[in-house]
Coordinates of C-alpha atoms and ligand atoms in Angstrom, one line a residue:
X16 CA 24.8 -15.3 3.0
X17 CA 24.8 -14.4 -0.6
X18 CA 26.8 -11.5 -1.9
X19 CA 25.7 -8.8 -4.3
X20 CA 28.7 -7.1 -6.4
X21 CA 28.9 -3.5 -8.9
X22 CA 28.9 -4.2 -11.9
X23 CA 31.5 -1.6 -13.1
X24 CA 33.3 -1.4 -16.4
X25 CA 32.6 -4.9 -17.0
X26 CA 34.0 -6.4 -13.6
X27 CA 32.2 -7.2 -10.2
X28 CA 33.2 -4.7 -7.4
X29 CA 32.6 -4.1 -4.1
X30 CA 31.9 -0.7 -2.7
X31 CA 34.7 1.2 -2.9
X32 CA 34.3 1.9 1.5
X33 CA 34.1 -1.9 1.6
X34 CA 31.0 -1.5 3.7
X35 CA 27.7 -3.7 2.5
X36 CA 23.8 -3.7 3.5
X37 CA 22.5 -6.5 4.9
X38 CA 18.6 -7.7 3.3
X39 CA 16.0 -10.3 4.6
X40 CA 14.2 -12.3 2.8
X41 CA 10.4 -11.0 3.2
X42 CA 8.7 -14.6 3.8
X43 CA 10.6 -15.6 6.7
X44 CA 12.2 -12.8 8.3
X45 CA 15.4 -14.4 7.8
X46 CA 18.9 -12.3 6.4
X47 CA 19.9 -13.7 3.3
X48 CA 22.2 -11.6 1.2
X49 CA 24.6 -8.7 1.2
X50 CA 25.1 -5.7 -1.4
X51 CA 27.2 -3.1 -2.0
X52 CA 26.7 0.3 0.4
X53 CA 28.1 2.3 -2.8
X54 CA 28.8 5.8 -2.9
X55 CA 30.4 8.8 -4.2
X56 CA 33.5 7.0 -5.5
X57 CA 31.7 4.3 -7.2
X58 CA 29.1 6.5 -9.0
X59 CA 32.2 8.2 -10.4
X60 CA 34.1 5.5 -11.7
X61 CA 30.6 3.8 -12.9
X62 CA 30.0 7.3 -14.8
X63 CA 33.9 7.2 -15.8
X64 CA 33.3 3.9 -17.4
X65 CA 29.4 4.3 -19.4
X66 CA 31.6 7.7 -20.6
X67 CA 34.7 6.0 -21.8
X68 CA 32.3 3.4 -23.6
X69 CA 29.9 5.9 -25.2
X70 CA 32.4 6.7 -27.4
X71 CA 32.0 3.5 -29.7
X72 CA 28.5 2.4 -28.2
X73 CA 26.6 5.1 -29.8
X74 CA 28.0 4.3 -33.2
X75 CA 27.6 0.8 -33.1
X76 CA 24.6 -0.3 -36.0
X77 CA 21.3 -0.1 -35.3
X78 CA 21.2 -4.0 -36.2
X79 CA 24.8 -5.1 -33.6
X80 CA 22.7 -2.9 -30.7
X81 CA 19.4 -5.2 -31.2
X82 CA 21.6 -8.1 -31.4
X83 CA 22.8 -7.9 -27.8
X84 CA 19.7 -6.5 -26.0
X85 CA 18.0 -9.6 -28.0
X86 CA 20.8 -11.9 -26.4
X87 CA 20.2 -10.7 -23.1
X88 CA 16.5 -11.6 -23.5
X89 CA 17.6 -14.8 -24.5
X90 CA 19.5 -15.7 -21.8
X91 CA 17.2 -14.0 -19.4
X92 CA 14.2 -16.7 -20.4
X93 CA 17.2 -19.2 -20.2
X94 CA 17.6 -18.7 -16.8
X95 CA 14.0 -18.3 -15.9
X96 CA 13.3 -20.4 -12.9
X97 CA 16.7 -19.0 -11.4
X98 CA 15.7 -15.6 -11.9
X99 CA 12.2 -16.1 -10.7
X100 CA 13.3 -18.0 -7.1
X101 CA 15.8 -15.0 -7.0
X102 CA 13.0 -12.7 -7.5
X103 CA 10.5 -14.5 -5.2
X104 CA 13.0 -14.8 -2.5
X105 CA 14.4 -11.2 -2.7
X106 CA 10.7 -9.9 -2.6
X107 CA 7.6 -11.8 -1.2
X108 CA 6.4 -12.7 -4.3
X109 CA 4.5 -15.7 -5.2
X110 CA 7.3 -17.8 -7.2
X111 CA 4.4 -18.6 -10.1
X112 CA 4.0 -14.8 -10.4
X113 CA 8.0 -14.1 -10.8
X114 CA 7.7 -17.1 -13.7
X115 CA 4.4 -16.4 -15.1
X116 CA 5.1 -12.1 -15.3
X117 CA 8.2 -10.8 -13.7
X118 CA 11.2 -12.9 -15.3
X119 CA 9.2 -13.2 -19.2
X120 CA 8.3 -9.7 -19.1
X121 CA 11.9 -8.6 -18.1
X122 CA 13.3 -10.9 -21.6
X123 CA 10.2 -8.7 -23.6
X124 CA 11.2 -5.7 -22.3
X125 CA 14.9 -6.1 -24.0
X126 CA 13.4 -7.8 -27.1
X127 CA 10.9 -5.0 -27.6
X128 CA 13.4 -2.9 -27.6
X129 CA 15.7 -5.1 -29.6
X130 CA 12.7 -4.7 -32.4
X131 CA 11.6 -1.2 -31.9
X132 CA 15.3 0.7 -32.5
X133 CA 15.3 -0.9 -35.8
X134 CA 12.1 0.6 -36.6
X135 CA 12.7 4.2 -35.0
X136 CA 12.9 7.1 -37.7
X137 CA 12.2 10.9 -37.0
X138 CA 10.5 13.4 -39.4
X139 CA 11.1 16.0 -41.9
X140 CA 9.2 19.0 -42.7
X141 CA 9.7 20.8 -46.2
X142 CA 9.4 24.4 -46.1
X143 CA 7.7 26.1 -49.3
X144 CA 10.8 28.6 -49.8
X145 CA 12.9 25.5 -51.1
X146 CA 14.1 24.6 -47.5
X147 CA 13.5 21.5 -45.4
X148 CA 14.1 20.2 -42.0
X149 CA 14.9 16.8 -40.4
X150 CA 15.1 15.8 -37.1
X151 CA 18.2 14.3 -35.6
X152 CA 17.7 11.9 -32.7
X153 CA 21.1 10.7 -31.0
X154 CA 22.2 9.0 -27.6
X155 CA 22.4 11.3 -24.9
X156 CA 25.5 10.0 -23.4
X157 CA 25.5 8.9 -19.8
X158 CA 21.9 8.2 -18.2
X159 CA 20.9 6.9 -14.7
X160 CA 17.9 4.3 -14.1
X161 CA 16.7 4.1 -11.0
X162 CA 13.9 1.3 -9.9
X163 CA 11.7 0.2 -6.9
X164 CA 10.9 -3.0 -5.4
X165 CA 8.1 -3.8 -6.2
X166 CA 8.9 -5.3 -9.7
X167 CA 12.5 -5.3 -9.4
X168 CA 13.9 -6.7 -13.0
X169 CA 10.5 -6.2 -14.9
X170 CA 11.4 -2.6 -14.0
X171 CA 14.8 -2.6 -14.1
X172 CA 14.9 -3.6 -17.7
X173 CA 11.4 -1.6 -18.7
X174 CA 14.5 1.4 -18.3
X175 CA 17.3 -0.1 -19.5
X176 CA 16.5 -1.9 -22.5
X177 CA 15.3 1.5 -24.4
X178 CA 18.2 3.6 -22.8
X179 CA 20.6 1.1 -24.4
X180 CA 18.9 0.4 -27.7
X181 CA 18.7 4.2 -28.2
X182 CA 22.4 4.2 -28.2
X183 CA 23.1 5.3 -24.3
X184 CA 25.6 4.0 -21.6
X185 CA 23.9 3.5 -18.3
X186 CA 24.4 3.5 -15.0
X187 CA 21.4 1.2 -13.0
X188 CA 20.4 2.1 -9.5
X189 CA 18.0 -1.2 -8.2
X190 CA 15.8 -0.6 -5.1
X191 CA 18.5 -1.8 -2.0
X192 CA 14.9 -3.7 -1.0
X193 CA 15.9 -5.9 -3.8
X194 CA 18.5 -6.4 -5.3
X195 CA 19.4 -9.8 -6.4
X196 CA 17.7 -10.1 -9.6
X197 CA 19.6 -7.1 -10.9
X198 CA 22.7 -8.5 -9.7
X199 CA 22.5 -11.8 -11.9
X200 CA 21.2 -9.3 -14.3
X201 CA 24.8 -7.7 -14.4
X202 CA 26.1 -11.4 -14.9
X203 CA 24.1 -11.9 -17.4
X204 CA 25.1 -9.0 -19.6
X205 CA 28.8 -9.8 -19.2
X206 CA 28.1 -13.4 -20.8
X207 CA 26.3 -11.6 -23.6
X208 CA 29.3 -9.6 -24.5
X209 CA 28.1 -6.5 -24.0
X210 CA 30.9 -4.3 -24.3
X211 CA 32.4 -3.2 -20.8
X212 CA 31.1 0.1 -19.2
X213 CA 27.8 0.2 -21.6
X214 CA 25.7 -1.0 -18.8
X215 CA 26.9 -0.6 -15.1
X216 CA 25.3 -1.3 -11.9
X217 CA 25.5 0.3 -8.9
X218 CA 23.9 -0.8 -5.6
X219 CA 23.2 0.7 -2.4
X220 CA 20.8 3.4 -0.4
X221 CA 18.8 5.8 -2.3
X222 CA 19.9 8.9 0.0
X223 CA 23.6 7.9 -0.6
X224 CA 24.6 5.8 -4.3
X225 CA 21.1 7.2 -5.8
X226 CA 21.4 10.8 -4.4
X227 CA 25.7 10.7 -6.1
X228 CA 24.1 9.3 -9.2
X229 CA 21.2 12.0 -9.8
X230 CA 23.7 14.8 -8.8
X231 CA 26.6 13.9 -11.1
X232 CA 27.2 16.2 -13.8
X233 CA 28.4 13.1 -16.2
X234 CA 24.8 12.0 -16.3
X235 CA 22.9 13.4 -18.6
X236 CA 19.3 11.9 -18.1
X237 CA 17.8 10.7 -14.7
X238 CA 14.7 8.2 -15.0
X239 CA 13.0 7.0 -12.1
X240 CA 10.1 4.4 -10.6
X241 CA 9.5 4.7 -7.3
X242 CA 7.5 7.2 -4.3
X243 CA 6.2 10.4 -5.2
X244 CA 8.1 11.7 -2.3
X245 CA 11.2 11.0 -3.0
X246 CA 10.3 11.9 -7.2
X247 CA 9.8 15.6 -5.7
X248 CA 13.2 15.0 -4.1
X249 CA 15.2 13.7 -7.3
X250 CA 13.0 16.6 -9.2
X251 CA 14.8 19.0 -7.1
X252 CA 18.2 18.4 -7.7
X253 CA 17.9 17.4 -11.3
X254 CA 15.4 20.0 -12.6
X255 CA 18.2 22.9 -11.9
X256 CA 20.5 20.7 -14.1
X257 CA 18.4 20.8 -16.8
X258 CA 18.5 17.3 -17.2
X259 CA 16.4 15.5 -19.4
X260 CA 13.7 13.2 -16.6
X261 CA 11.3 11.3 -16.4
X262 CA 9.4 9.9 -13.3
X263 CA 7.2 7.5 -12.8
X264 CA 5.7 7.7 -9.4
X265 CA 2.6 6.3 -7.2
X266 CA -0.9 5.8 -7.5
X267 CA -4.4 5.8 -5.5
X268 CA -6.2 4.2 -8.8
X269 CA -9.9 3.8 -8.8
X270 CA -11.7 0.7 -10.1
X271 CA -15.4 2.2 -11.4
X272 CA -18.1 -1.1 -11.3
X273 CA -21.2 -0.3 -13.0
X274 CA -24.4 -2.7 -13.0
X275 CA -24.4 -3.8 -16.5
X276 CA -21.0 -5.0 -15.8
X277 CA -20.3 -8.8 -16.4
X278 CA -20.2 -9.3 -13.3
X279 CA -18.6 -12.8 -12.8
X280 CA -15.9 -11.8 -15.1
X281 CA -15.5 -8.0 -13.5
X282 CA -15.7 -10.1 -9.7
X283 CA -12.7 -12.1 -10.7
X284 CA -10.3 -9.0 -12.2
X285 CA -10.9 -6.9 -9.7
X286 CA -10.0 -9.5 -7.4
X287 CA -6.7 -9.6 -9.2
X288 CA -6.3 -5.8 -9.8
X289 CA -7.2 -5.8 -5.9
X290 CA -4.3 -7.7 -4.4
X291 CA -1.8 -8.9 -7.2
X292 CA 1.7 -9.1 -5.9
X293 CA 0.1 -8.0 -2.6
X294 CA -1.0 -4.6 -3.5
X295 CA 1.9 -3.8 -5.0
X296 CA 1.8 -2.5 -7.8
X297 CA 1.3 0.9 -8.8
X298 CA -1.5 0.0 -11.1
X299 CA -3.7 -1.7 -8.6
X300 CA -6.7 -0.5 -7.7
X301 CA -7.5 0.2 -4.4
X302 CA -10.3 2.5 -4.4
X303 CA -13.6 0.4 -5.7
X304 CA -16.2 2.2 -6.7
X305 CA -19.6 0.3 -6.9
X306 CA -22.6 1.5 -9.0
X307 CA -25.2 1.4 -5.9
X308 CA -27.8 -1.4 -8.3
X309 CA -25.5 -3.7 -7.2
X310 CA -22.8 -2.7 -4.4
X311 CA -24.7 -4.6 -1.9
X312 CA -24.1 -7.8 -3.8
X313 CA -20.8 -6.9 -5.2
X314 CA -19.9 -6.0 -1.5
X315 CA -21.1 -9.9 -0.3
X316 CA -19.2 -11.6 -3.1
X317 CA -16.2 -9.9 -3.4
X318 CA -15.5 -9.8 0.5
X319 CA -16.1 -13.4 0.4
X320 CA -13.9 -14.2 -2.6
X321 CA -10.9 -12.2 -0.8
X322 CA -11.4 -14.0 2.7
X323 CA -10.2 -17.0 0.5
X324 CA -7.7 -16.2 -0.8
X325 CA -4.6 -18.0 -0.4
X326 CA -1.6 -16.3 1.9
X327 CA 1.6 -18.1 2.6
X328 CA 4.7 -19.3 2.1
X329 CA 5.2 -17.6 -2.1
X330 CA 7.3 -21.4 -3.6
X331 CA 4.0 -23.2 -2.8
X332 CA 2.0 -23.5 -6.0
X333 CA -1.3 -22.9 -4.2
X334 CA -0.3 -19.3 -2.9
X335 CA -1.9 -16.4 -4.1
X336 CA -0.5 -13.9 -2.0
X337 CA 3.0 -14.1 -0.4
X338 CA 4.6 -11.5 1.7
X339 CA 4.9 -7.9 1.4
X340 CA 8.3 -6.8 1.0
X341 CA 9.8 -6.1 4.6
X342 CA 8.7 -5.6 8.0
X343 CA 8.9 -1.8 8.0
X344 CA 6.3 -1.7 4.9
X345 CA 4.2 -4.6 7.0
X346 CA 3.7 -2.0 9.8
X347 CA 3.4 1.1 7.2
X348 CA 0.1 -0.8 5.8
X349 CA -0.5 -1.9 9.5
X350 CA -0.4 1.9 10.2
X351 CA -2.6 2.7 7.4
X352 CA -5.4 0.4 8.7
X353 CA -5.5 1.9 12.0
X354 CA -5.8 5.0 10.4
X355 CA -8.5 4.2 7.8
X356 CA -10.3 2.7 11.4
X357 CA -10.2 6.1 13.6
X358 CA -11.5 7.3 10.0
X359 CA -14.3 6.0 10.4
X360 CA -13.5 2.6 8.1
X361 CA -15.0 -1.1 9.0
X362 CA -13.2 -3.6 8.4
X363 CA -15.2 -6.2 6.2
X364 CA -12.2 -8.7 5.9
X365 CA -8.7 -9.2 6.9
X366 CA -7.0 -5.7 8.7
X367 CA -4.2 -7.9 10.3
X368 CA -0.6 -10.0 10.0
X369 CA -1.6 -13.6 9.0
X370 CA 1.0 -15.8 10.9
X371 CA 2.2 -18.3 8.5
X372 CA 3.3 -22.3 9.8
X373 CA 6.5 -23.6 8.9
X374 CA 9.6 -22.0 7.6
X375 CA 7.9 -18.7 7.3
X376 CA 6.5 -18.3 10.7
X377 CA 8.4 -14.8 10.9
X378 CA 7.5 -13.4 7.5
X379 CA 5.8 -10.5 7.0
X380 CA 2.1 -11.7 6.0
X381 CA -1.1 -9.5 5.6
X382 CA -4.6 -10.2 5.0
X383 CA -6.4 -9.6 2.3
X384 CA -8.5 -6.6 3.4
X385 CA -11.6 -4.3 2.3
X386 CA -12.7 -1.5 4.0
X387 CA -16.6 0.6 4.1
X388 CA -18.0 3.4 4.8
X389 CA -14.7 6.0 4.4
X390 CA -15.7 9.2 2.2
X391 CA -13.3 9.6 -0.8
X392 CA -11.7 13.0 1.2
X393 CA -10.1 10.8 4.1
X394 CA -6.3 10.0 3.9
X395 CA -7.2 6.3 3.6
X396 CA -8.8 7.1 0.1
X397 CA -6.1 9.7 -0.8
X398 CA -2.3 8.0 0.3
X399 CA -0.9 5.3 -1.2
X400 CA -1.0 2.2 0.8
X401 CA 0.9 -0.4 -1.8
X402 CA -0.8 -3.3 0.3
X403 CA -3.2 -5.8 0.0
X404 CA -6.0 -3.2 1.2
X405 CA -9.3 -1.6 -0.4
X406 CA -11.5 0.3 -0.1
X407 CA -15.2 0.5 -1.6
X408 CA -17.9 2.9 -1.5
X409 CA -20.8 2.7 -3.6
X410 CA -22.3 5.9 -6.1
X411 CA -25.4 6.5 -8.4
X412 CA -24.7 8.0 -11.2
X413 CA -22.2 8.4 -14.1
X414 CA -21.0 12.0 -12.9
X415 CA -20.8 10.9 -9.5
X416 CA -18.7 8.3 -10.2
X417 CA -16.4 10.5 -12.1
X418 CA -16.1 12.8 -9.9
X419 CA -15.2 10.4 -6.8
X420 CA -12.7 8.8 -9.3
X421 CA -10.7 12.0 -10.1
X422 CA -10.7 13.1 -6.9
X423 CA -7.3 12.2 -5.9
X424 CA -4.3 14.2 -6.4
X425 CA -2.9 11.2 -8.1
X426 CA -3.6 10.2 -11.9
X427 CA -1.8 6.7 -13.0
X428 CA -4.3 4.5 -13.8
X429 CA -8.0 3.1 -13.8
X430 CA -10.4 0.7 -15.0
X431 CA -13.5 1.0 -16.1
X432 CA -16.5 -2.3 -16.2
X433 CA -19.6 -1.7 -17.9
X434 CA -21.1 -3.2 -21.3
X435 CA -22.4 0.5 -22.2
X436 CA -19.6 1.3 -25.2
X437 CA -21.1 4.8 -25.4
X438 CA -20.2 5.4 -20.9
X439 CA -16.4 3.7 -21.6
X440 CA -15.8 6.4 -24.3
X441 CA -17.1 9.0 -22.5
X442 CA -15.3 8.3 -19.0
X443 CA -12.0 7.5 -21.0
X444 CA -12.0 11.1 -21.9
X445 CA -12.7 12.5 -18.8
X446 CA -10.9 11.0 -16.1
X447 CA -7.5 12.3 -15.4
X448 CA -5.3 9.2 -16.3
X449 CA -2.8 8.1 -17.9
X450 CA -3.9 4.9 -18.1
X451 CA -7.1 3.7 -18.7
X452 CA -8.3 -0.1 -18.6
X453 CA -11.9 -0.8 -20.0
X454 CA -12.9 -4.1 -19.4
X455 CA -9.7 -5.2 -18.2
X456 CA -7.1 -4.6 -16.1
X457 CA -2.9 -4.8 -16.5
X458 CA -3.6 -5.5 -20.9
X459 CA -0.2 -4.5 -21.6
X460 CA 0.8 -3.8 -25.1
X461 CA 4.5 -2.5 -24.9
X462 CA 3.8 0.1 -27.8
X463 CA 1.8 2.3 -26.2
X464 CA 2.5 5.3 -23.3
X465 CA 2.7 4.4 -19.9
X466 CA 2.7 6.7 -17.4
X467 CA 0.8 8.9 -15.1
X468 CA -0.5 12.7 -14.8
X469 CA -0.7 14.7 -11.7
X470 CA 1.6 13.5 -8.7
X471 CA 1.7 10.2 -10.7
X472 CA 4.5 11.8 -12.9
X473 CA 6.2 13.2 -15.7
X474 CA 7.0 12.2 -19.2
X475 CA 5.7 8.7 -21.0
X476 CA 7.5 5.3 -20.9
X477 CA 7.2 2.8 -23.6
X478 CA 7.3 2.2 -27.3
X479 CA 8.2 5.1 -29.1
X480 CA 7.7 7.2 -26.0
X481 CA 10.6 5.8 -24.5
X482 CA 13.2 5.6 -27.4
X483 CA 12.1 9.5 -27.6
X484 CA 12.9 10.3 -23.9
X485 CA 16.6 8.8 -24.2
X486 CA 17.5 10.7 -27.6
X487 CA 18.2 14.4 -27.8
X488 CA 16.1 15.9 -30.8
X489 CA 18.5 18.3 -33.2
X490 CA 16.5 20.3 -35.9
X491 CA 18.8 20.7 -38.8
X492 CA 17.1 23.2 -41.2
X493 CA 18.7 23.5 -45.2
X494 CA 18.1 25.8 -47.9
X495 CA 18.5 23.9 -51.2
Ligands
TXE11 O1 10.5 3.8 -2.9 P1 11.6 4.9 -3.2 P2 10.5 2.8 -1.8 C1 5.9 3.8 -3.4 C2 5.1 3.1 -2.3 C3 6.2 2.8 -1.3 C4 7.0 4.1 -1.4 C5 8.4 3.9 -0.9 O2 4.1 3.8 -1.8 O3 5.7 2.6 -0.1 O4 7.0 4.4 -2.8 O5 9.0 2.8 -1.5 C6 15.9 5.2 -4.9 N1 18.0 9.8 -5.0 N2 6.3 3.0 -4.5 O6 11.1 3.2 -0.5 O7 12.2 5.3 -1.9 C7 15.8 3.9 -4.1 O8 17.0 3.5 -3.7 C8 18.1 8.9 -5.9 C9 5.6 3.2 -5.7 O9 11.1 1.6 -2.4 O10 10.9 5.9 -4.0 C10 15.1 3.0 -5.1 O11 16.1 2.4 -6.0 N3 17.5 7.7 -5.8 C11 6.3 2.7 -6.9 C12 14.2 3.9 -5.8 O12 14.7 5.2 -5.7 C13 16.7 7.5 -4.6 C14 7.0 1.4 -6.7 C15 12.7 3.9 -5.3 O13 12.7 4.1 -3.9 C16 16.6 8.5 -3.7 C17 7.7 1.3 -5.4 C18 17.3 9.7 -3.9 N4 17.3 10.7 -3.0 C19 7.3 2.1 -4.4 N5 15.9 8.0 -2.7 C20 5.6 2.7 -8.2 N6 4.8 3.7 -8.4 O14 5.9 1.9 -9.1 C21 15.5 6.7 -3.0 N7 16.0 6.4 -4.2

């Protein structure tokens, strides 16, 4: 069994109770590790230590910041392939998908950052009775960062890396789901020389460590990846705080096909947008909407394309799909089948556990699946699944497209596949997302807002977005 540690004020702890978790490895059903069960006590002295190291961390140059967060990348691509078994092991992943996108992305995400602080400036604004204004932006203090499971480090360090470049101490929540990669995360940081108590790491459940952490009157800022249900939960205690937060929550994204499409090269994204990492990504889409020219043929090829797709164990290189990421979210999207069935749904492919040979004969595997014939209304078209399952449903015109595509109380992201330029620019302004993919799907340019509207969530991640959300503005106005 391995065994996850806090990372507290620069040293590795274990809960302060002594009492730990114990997690299974999602492709064989197997219990692998331990971690922390932190609480009360060890959010405080976490919080203690990010306040007794703001002190110095917030006046440290722009230039010595960068330098860090750009060693951290460095040693994060070092240990790539360790990071990325970690990651695939922890999860469910396919082990090319942690190397290929979780574990580079993670090193961007702190050299972005790295970059970006240096270039940060805010504005002035003259007045014409001999006056003018500037904007201060400083630290905040003490901030929490809490992450799913879905992208555990990619995550992780899409929060950190900004909180800490903007001149923040921080205390890290990762899911309990996973863990691991944010444990050798915390070792990681320590060989960097990150001063002690600038980053600390706290592990445990949500309802216990995270619910200490959001609560605590030392932290200052609260942002958040994860449900929508438990984002209304962490809005309630924070928003009476009056703490700056920002939360990025779930998705039901649509996927709007027209005919003049390129159609081989739409077929193979949404493939991808479909069922990468399992479903499991809050940017996938899972409702497929079908311009009615050509849904039958759409329909044929893209059902047959996802029978064949490869599921199993995630360290073979042949593996497309690995497992999702416990038994209790297997059944969840096992649930939500049988729902999307009594709705009315049929099945066109998958709808079922795939038992795997071999050393993952207990994992938790799912088919690939689509599902017809389910109006846009039903709870199958409106919940979030977060698992290798579709649905499609054909319409015939521009408007009705739109208006099955924002139908949803969600609004994170979408992608759009036609060849008409005049449609794309049309669409992009009407449909309520945050995100909007024409032509392609996941194009990620680190500059721009990410982020969803509606039960999606509040406030903007990214770029500038980001280094705005973990400074507090100050207006200073002077008469000359
Ligand atoms: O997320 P949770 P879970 C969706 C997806 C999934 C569902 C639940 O639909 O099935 O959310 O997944 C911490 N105070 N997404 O259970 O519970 C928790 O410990 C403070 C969408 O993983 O939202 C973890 O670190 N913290 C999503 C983090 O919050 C609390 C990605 C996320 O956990 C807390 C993952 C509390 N009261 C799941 N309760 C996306 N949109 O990216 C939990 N946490």
């Amino acid at each position: 069994m391995k065994k996850i540690l806090n990372f507290i004020g620069g040293n590795f702890r274990e809960a302060k109770t002594g009492d730990f978790i114990e997690i299974t490895e999602p492709a064989t059903g197997q219990p692998y590790a331990i971690l922390p069960r932190s609480g009360k006590e060890d959010v405080d002295e976490a919080v203690v230590s990010a306040e007794s190291a703001f002190e110095e961390w917030k006046r440290t140059s722009l230039s010595e910041r960068a330098g860090y967060l750009r060693k951290i990348g460095d040693l994060i691509e070092e240990q790539l392939e360790e990071l990325s078994v970690s990651e695939s092991i922890d999860n469910g992943k396919p082990l090319k998908l942690a190397r290929s996108v979780d574990i580079p992305r993670a090193a961007a995400n702190f050299r972005f950052f790295a970059d970006a602080i240096t270039q940060f400036s805010s504005e002035s604004h003259e007045m014409p009775d001999e006056a003018i204004n500037y904007t201060l932006r400083q630290p905040i203090g003490t901030v929490a960062c809490i992450s799913p499971w879905n992208l555990p480090l990619y995550l992780f360090s899409w929060k950190i890396a900004p909180a800490l470049a903007a001149g923040n101490c921080v205390v890290g929540k990762p899911s309990e789901v996973t863990p691991m990669t944010a444990y050798l995360l915390s070792q990681i940081v320590m060989d960097s020389g990150l001063p002690p108590g600038v980053l600390n790491i706290v592990h445990g459940l949500g309802g216990e460590v995270g619910q200490e952490l959001i609560s605590h009157r030392g932290v200052k800022a609260v942002s958040f990846t994860g449900g929508t249900e438990t984002g209304k939960k962490i809005a309630s205690v924070v928003a009476p705080q009056f703490k700056k937060m920002s939360l990025e929550l779930g998705g039901k994204n649509p996927t709007l096909i027209f005919a003049d499409c390129n159609y081989e090269k739409t077929l193979s994204a949404v493939l991808k947008s479909a069922f990468a990492n399992q479903g499991q990504i809050c940017l996938c889409g899972s409702r497929i909407l079908i311009e009615d020219k050509i849904y039958d043929k759409f329909k044929k090829d893209f059902v047959e394309r996802a029978g064949k797709l490869v599921v199993g164990d995630p360290v073979l290189p042949d593996t497309q799909l690995g497992a999702v990421v416990s038994k209790d979210h297997m059944n969840k999207i096992l649930g939500h089948i049988k729902t999307a069935e009594k709705e009315g749904g049929k099945v066109l492919c998958g709808g079922q556990r795939i038992k795997v040979d071999g050393r993952c004969k207990k994992g938790y595997f799912i088919a690939p699946t689509v599902i017809e014939g389910l109006s846009q209304e039903c709870s199958t078209n409106q919940d979030e699944i977060f698992g290798p399952v579709v649905t499609i449903a054909p319409f015939s015109s521009d408007k009705e497209a739109l208006e099955m595509a924002n139908g949803t109380s969600y609004g994170l992201a979408t992608s759009i596949w036609t060849q008409n330029l005049s449609r794309a620019h049309k669409l992009s302004a009407e449909l309520d997302f945050g995100i909007i993919w024409v032509n392609c799907w996941l194009l990620r340019d680190l500059r721009t807002p990410f982020g969803g509207m509606k039960n999606s969530g509040m406030g903007r991640e990214g770029g500038l977005e980001a280094l705005r959300f973990f400074t507090e503005p100050k207006n200073v106005c002077i008469k000359y």
